[in-house]
Short mmCIF file of C-alpha atoms in Angstrom, two decimals:
data_model
loop_
_atom_site.label_atom_id
_atom_site.label_comp_id
_atom_site.label_asym_id
_atom_site.label_seq_id
_atom_site.Cartn_x
_atom_site.Cartn_y
_atom_site.Cartn_z
CA MET A 1 -7.43 -9.69 21.14
CA GLN A 2 -9.38 -11.68 18.56
CA GLN A 3 -9.01 -15.44 18.68
CA HIS A 4 -7.61 -15.77 15.16
CA LEU A 5 -4.76 -13.43 16.14
CA LYS A 6 -4.01 -15.49 19.24
CA ASP A 7 -3.88 -18.62 17.08
CA GLN A 8 -1.59 -16.88 14.57
CA LEU A 9 0.80 -15.83 17.34
CA VAL A 10 0.93 -19.40 18.66
CA GLU A 11 1.64 -20.67 15.14
CA LEU A 12 4.26 -17.94 14.60
CA ARG A 13 6.14 -18.92 17.77
CA GLN A 14 6.19 -22.57 16.69
CA CYS A 15 7.45 -21.70 13.21
CA LEU A 16 10.20 -19.44 14.52
CA GLU A 17 11.34 -22.22 16.86
CA ALA A 18 11.36 -24.63 13.89
CA LEU A 19 13.45 -22.49 11.52
CA PRO A 20 16.14 -24.47 9.60
CA THR A 21 19.48 -24.90 11.35
CA ASP A 22 21.41 -23.31 8.47
CA ILE A 23 20.09 -19.91 9.61
CA PRO A 24 22.60 -18.49 12.11
CA VAL A 25 21.91 -17.94 15.80
CA PRO A 26 23.85 -14.81 16.79
CA ARG A 27 24.78 -13.88 20.32
CA ALA A 28 22.37 -11.49 22.02
CA MET A 29 24.74 -8.52 21.78
CA GLU A 30 25.40 -9.16 18.07
CA SER A 31 21.80 -9.77 17.04
CA LYS A 32 20.28 -7.38 14.52
CA TYR A 33 16.77 -8.21 15.75
CA LYS A 34 17.35 -8.16 19.52
CA PHE A 35 13.61 -8.32 20.29
CA SER A 36 14.22 -9.28 23.93
CA ASP A 37 15.11 -5.61 24.43
CA PHE A 38 12.42 -3.82 22.44
CA SER A 39 10.96 -0.38 22.96
CA PRO A 40 9.69 2.19 20.42
CA ASP A 41 11.48 5.51 20.07
CA ALA A 42 9.93 8.05 22.46
CA GLU A 43 10.20 10.95 19.99
CA TRP A 44 8.51 8.98 17.26
CA ALA A 45 5.80 7.80 19.66
CA ALA A 46 5.08 11.45 20.49
CA ASP A 47 5.00 12.41 16.79
CA ILE A 48 3.11 9.53 15.14
CA GLY A 49 1.68 7.53 18.06
CA GLU A 50 2.83 4.33 19.75
CA ALA A 51 1.58 1.98 17.01
CA GLY A 52 3.36 3.99 14.32
CA ALA A 53 6.58 4.05 16.36
CA VAL A 54 6.42 0.26 16.87
CA ASN A 55 5.89 -0.21 13.13
CA ARG A 56 8.91 1.98 12.38
CA GLU A 57 11.08 0.04 14.84
CA LEU A 58 10.02 -3.27 13.26
CA GLU A 59 10.90 -1.91 9.81
CA ILE A 60 14.35 -0.90 11.05
CA ARG A 61 15.07 -4.34 12.50
CA PHE A 62 13.55 -6.51 9.77
CA GLY A 63 14.49 -4.26 6.84
CA ASN A 64 12.64 -3.52 3.62
CA ARG A 65 9.59 -5.70 2.90
CA VAL A 66 9.06 -4.63 -0.73
CA ASP A 67 10.16 -8.03 -2.08
CA GLY A 68 8.93 -9.93 0.95
CA LEU A 69 10.26 -10.21 4.49
CA LYS A 70 13.46 -12.25 4.80
CA LEU A 71 14.53 -13.85 8.09
CA ILE A 72 18.31 -13.74 8.53
CA GLU A 73 18.50 -14.94 12.15
CA ARG A 74 16.91 -17.51 14.43
CA GLY A 75 17.02 -18.14 18.13
CA PRO A 76 15.70 -16.41 21.27
CA GLU A 77 16.20 -12.85 19.94
CA THR A 78 14.10 -13.66 16.87
CA GLU A 79 11.43 -15.63 18.73
CA ALA A 80 10.96 -12.74 21.16
CA VAL A 81 9.19 -10.79 18.38
CA VAL A 82 6.08 -12.83 19.23
CA ASP A 83 6.01 -11.30 22.72
CA VAL A 84 6.57 -7.84 21.22
CA LEU A 85 3.66 -8.20 18.82
CA GLU A 86 1.37 -9.69 21.45
CA THR A 87 2.12 -6.83 23.85
CA TRP A 88 1.58 -4.02 21.37
CA ILE A 89 -1.47 -5.52 19.66
CA LYS A 90 -3.10 -5.64 23.09
CA LYS A 91 -2.11 -2.01 23.72
CA CYS A 92 -3.28 -0.91 20.24
CA PRO A 93 -6.29 -3.15 19.50
CA GLY A 94 -7.52 -3.12 15.92
CA ASP A 95 -4.32 -1.66 14.47
CA ILE A 96 -4.15 -3.34 11.04
CA ILE A 97 -0.46 -2.51 10.51
CA LEU A 98 0.65 -4.43 13.60
CA GLU A 99 -1.68 -7.29 12.71
CA LYS A 100 -0.14 -7.32 9.21
CA TRP A 101 3.27 -7.83 10.78
CA VAL A 102 2.04 -11.07 12.37
CA ASP A 103 0.88 -12.32 8.97
CA ASP A 104 4.05 -11.22 7.14
CA ILE A 105 6.49 -12.76 9.64
CA LEU A 106 4.46 -15.98 9.77
CA LYS A 107 4.49 -16.30 5.97
CA ALA A 108 8.23 -15.60 5.88
CA ALA A 109 8.93 -18.28 8.50
CA GLN A 110 6.68 -20.82 6.77
CA GLY A 111 8.35 -20.08 3.44
CA VAL A 112 11.83 -20.71 4.85
CA ILE A 113 10.74 -23.97 6.50
CA LEU A 114 9.09 -25.30 3.34
CA ALA A 115 12.04 -24.21 1.16
CA ALA A 116 14.31 -26.34 3.39
CA GLY A 117 12.11 -29.37 2.72
CA GLN A 118 10.74 -29.50 6.25
CA ALA A 119 7.15 -29.94 7.34
CA LEU A 120 5.37 -27.08 9.05
CA PRO A 121 4.92 -27.57 12.80
CA SER A 122 1.45 -28.61 13.92
CA ALA A 123 -0.52 -26.01 15.84
CA ASN A 124 -0.60 -27.91 19.14
CA GLY A 125 -1.03 -24.71 21.09
CA ALA A 126 -4.29 -23.74 19.39
CA LYS A 127 -7.35 -25.47 20.78
CA PRO A 128 -9.67 -26.89 18.11
CA SER A 129 -12.74 -25.72 19.99
CA LYS A 130 -11.54 -22.14 19.88
CA LYS A 131 -10.84 -22.38 16.16
CA LYS A 132 -14.42 -23.45 15.58
CA LYS A 133 -15.59 -20.55 17.69
CA SER A 134 -13.56 -18.09 15.60
CA LYS A 135 -15.37 -19.24 12.48
CA THR A 136 -18.70 -18.21 13.96
CA VAL A 137 -17.42 -14.67 14.41
CA GLU A 138 -17.00 -14.13 10.65
CA PRO A 139 -19.09 -16.84 8.95
CA ASP A 140 -18.87 -17.36 5.19
CA VAL A 141 -22.64 -16.98 4.91
CA SER A 142 -23.86 -15.29 1.75
CA VAL A 143 -25.67 -11.95 2.07
CA MET A 144 -26.75 -11.95 -1.57
CA HIS A 145 -30.38 -12.17 -0.50
CA LEU A 146 -30.11 -8.48 0.44
CA TYR A 147 -29.38 -7.32 -3.11
CA THR A 148 -30.68 -7.25 -6.65
CA ASP A 149 -27.68 -6.80 -8.93
CA ALA A 150 -27.87 -4.35 -11.82
CA GLU A 151 -27.26 -5.56 -15.34
CA ARG A 152 -23.78 -4.96 -16.65
CA VAL A 153 -23.82 -2.30 -19.35
CA PRO A 154 -21.17 -2.88 -22.04
CA ALA A 155 -19.00 0.08 -23.03
CA LYS A 156 -20.24 1.96 -26.10
CA GLY A 157 -17.67 3.23 -28.56
CA LYS A 158 -14.28 4.68 -27.74
CA GLY A 159 -15.51 7.60 -25.67
CA GLY A 160 -16.26 7.76 -21.95
CA ALA A 161 -14.42 6.35 -18.98
CA LYS A 162 -12.18 3.34 -19.51
CA VAL A 163 -13.42 0.02 -18.15
CA ASP A 164 -11.26 -1.39 -15.34
CA PRO A 165 -11.50 -5.21 -15.38
CA LEU A 166 -10.10 -5.45 -11.85
CA MET A 167 -12.81 -3.14 -10.49
CA ASP A 168 -15.42 -5.40 -12.10
CA LEU A 169 -13.94 -8.39 -10.26
CA LEU A 170 -13.94 -6.58 -6.91
CA SER A 171 -17.26 -4.75 -6.95
CA VAL A 172 -20.76 -4.95 -8.44
CA ASN A 173 -23.43 -2.32 -9.05
CA THR A 174 -26.55 -3.39 -7.21
CA TYR A 175 -29.74 -2.33 -5.43
CA LEU A 176 -30.84 -3.08 -1.91
CA LYS A 177 -34.11 -4.96 -2.00
CA SER A 178 -35.26 -2.66 0.78
CA ASP A 179 -34.51 0.38 -1.44
CA PRO A 180 -34.77 -0.79 -5.07
CA LYS A 181 -34.59 2.70 -6.60
CA LYS A 182 -31.17 3.68 -5.28
CA MET A 183 -28.12 2.11 -6.94
CA ILE A 184 -25.18 1.27 -4.68
CA VAL A 185 -22.00 -0.76 -5.06
CA ARG A 186 -21.33 -3.97 -3.13
CA CYS A 187 -18.18 -5.95 -2.54
CA ALA A 188 -17.85 -9.03 -4.75
CA GLY A 189 -17.28 -11.02 -1.56
CA ALA A 190 -20.95 -10.69 -0.61
CA ALA A 191 -21.48 -14.28 -1.69
CA TYR A 192 -19.17 -15.26 1.19
CA GLY A 193 -20.47 -12.90 3.86
CA CYS A 194 -18.97 -9.46 3.14
CA ALA A 195 -21.67 -6.82 3.64
CA THR A 196 -19.54 -3.80 2.66
CA THR A 197 -21.23 -1.36 0.28
CA TRP A 198 -20.48 2.08 -1.17
CA ALA A 199 -22.44 4.86 -2.79
CA ALA A 200 -22.55 4.77 -6.59
CA PRO A 201 -20.62 5.52 -8.71
CA ARG A 202 -17.86 3.40 -7.31
CA TRP A 203 -14.60 5.00 -6.24
CA LYS A 204 -11.42 3.02 -6.98
CA THR A 205 -9.55 4.24 -3.88
CA ARG A 206 -12.26 2.98 -1.53
CA VAL A 207 -12.80 -0.30 -3.36
CA PHE A 208 -9.07 -1.09 -3.51
CA GLY A 209 -8.56 -0.06 0.12
CA HIS A 210 -11.30 -2.43 1.25
CA ALA A 211 -10.11 -5.23 -1.02
CA LEU A 212 -6.71 -5.31 0.68
CA GLN A 213 -8.42 -6.22 3.98
CA CYS A 214 -11.28 -8.38 2.69
CA GLY A 215 -10.44 -12.04 3.17
CA LYS A 216 -13.74 -13.01 1.55
CA LEU A 217 -12.28 -12.14 -1.86
CA ASP A 218 -9.78 -15.00 -1.43
CA LYS A 219 -12.74 -17.36 -1.72
CA ILE A 220 -13.31 -16.05 -5.25
CA ASP A 221 -9.67 -15.95 -6.36
CA SER A 222 -6.65 -16.22 -4.08
CA THR A 223 -4.66 -13.88 -6.35
CA LEU A 224 -7.19 -11.02 -6.38
CA ARG A 225 -5.69 -9.09 -3.50
CA ASP A 226 -2.20 -9.49 -4.95
CA CYS A 227 -3.53 -7.94 -8.17
CA VAL A 228 -4.87 -5.01 -6.14
CA ARG A 229 -1.50 -4.48 -4.46
CA THR A 230 0.21 -4.49 -7.87
CA ALA A 231 -2.31 -2.04 -9.32
CA MET A 232 -1.99 0.30 -6.33
CA SER A 233 1.80 0.21 -6.47
CA LYS A 234 1.72 1.35 -10.11
CA GLU A 235 -0.43 4.34 -9.17
CA SER A 236 1.72 5.26 -6.17
CA LEU A 237 4.22 8.10 -6.21
CA GLY A 238 7.11 5.66 -6.61
CA GLY A 239 5.28 3.91 -9.44
CA ARG A 240 4.73 7.18 -11.29
CA VAL A 241 8.39 8.15 -10.91
CA GLU A 242 9.54 4.75 -12.15
CA GLY A 243 7.17 4.84 -15.10
CA GLN A 244 8.19 8.23 -16.42
CA SER A 245 11.52 9.54 -17.62
CA LEU A 246 12.50 13.04 -16.66
CA PRO A 247 12.86 14.88 -19.99
CA VAL A 248 16.07 16.88 -19.84
CA PRO A 249 16.74 18.57 -23.19
CA SER A 250 20.37 18.69 -24.24
CA VAL A 251 19.91 22.27 -25.39
CA GLU A 252 17.41 24.73 -23.97
CA CYS A 253 15.65 25.84 -27.14
CA GLU A 254 13.50 28.93 -27.10
CA PRO A 255 10.69 29.40 -29.64
CA VAL A 256 11.95 30.81 -32.92
CA ASP A 257 9.90 33.48 -34.68
CA VAL A 258 10.50 33.27 -38.40
CA THR A 259 9.55 36.46 -40.25
CA PRO A 260 7.87 35.58 -43.59
CA THR A 261 9.68 36.62 -46.74
CA SER A 262 7.98 38.13 -49.74
CA SER A 263 7.84 34.73 -51.39
CA MET A 264 5.82 33.41 -48.46
CA VAL A 265 3.16 36.08 -48.66
CA SER A 266 0.02 35.02 -50.45
CA LEU A 267 -2.27 37.27 -52.41
CA ARG A 268 -5.03 36.73 -49.86
CA GLY A 269 -3.15 37.83 -46.79
CA THR A 270 -0.42 39.86 -45.22
CA PRO A 271 2.69 38.68 -43.36
CA SER A 272 1.01 39.33 -39.98
CA ALA A 273 -1.92 37.17 -40.94
CA LEU A 274 0.18 34.16 -41.80
CA LEU A 275 0.04 31.18 -39.45
CA LYS A 276 3.21 30.57 -37.48
CA GLN A 277 4.25 27.08 -36.40
CA LYS A 278 3.71 26.63 -32.69
CA SER A 279 6.69 25.60 -30.59
CA ILE A 280 6.55 22.38 -28.52
CA TYR A 281 8.78 24.01 -25.91
CA PRO A 282 5.94 25.14 -23.56
CA SER A 283 4.31 21.70 -23.43
CA GLN A 284 7.68 19.99 -23.03
CA ARG A 285 8.58 22.33 -20.20
CA LYS A 286 5.23 21.68 -18.49
CA ALA A 287 5.75 17.90 -18.67
CA ARG A 288 9.26 18.26 -17.31
CA ILE A 289 8.03 20.35 -14.35
CA ALA A 290 5.35 17.74 -13.53
CA ALA A 291 7.90 14.92 -13.69
CA LEU A 292 10.38 16.88 -11.59
CA LYS A 293 7.71 17.56 -8.95
CA ASP A 294 6.93 13.82 -8.67
CA GLN A 295 10.64 13.02 -8.42
CA LEU A 296 11.20 15.60 -5.67
CA ASP A 297 8.14 14.42 -3.75
CA PHE A 298 9.42 10.85 -3.95
CA ASP A 299 12.91 11.90 -2.81
CA VAL A 300 11.42 13.72 0.19
CA LEU A 301 9.28 10.67 1.02
CA LYS A 302 12.36 8.43 1.03
CA LEU A 303 14.29 10.97 3.10
CA ILE A 304 11.57 10.94 5.77
CA CYS A 305 10.94 7.19 5.79
CA ILE A 306 14.49 5.89 5.39
CA GLY A 307 16.35 8.76 7.00
CA GLY A 308 14.29 8.56 10.18
CA ILE A 309 12.84 12.08 10.11
CA PRO A 310 9.53 12.53 11.99
CA PRO A 311 6.81 13.36 9.42
CA THR A 312 5.64 16.31 11.53
CA LYS A 313 8.79 18.17 10.47
CA VAL A 314 7.20 18.91 7.07
CA ASP A 315 4.69 21.14 8.86
CA SER A 316 7.38 23.27 10.42
CA LYS A 317 7.97 26.85 9.32
CA GLU A 318 11.63 26.11 8.56
CA TRP A 319 10.74 23.26 6.19
CA LYS A 320 8.27 25.40 4.25
CA THR A 321 10.73 28.31 4.09
CA MET A 322 13.41 26.01 2.66
CA TRP A 323 11.15 24.90 -0.19
CA LYS A 324 9.94 28.44 -0.79
CA HIS A 325 13.52 29.54 -1.35
CA GLY A 326 14.31 26.42 -3.38
CA ASN A 327 11.35 26.93 -5.69
CA PRO A 328 10.57 30.67 -5.75
CA ASP A 329 8.21 30.36 -8.73
#
């Protein structure tokens, strides 16, 4: 386990022990957390792996983290989560989801302590010498000497791809000095030691995915990664469903074919040559189908995640047959 994680776990234990006294301490049998008796579900471990099963169990006990993790208990059953995380991070080294839990619970505990007007506990358990050693593992030393950045080309006219200001803050078109003819894309955190690069042209999914994990970007702007999370949430399935209304016409209107009368016939044409007004029904129906598909996909996602259904069930023959019968077209 990396030293910074060990230090975080020490700090987390201290913060959980220092939670305000107005938070209840339930009896062990009544505790919602009950981390002294923790084990991932065997079926889920077989379906999605041990780390995934541990993550699912943590989500069940702590609840939804969309608006931030909220601690509703304190005491031994809550503090035991530190031992759980330490055990499973050692068993699943490098798992970013489990490591994220350490960070999320620590921030939640610190937030509660500060909101109560208390001072955060000092990290007596973390040795200063080890903290200095951890800094040498990921030094904030610039790697800009490796690159020659390309000039920014302003957008011309209204055509072409739209400029994404957030992408410009996260990444830069550049050239390696060792290969000055080939354009690549570097992380904006290169000035603080991030050596991550991508092939040009840049791909938003990769840049955003890296940005979520790149602590070097915090040196530029501490809100950058929060902006990335917000942008990604808007492009997610749930974001698309929330941002679009499902058009349900009050009356199903079929296209109407109006036969021209003699007064509508011009001298230069015949009734069959006259232009007929196109119906908006086909395009409306297409938009409604697309919106309905997103809504159904989102409903299935919630059913699997919240209802506790192993994701592998969607690959079963029975699942596919059900949807084939439900949507024969």
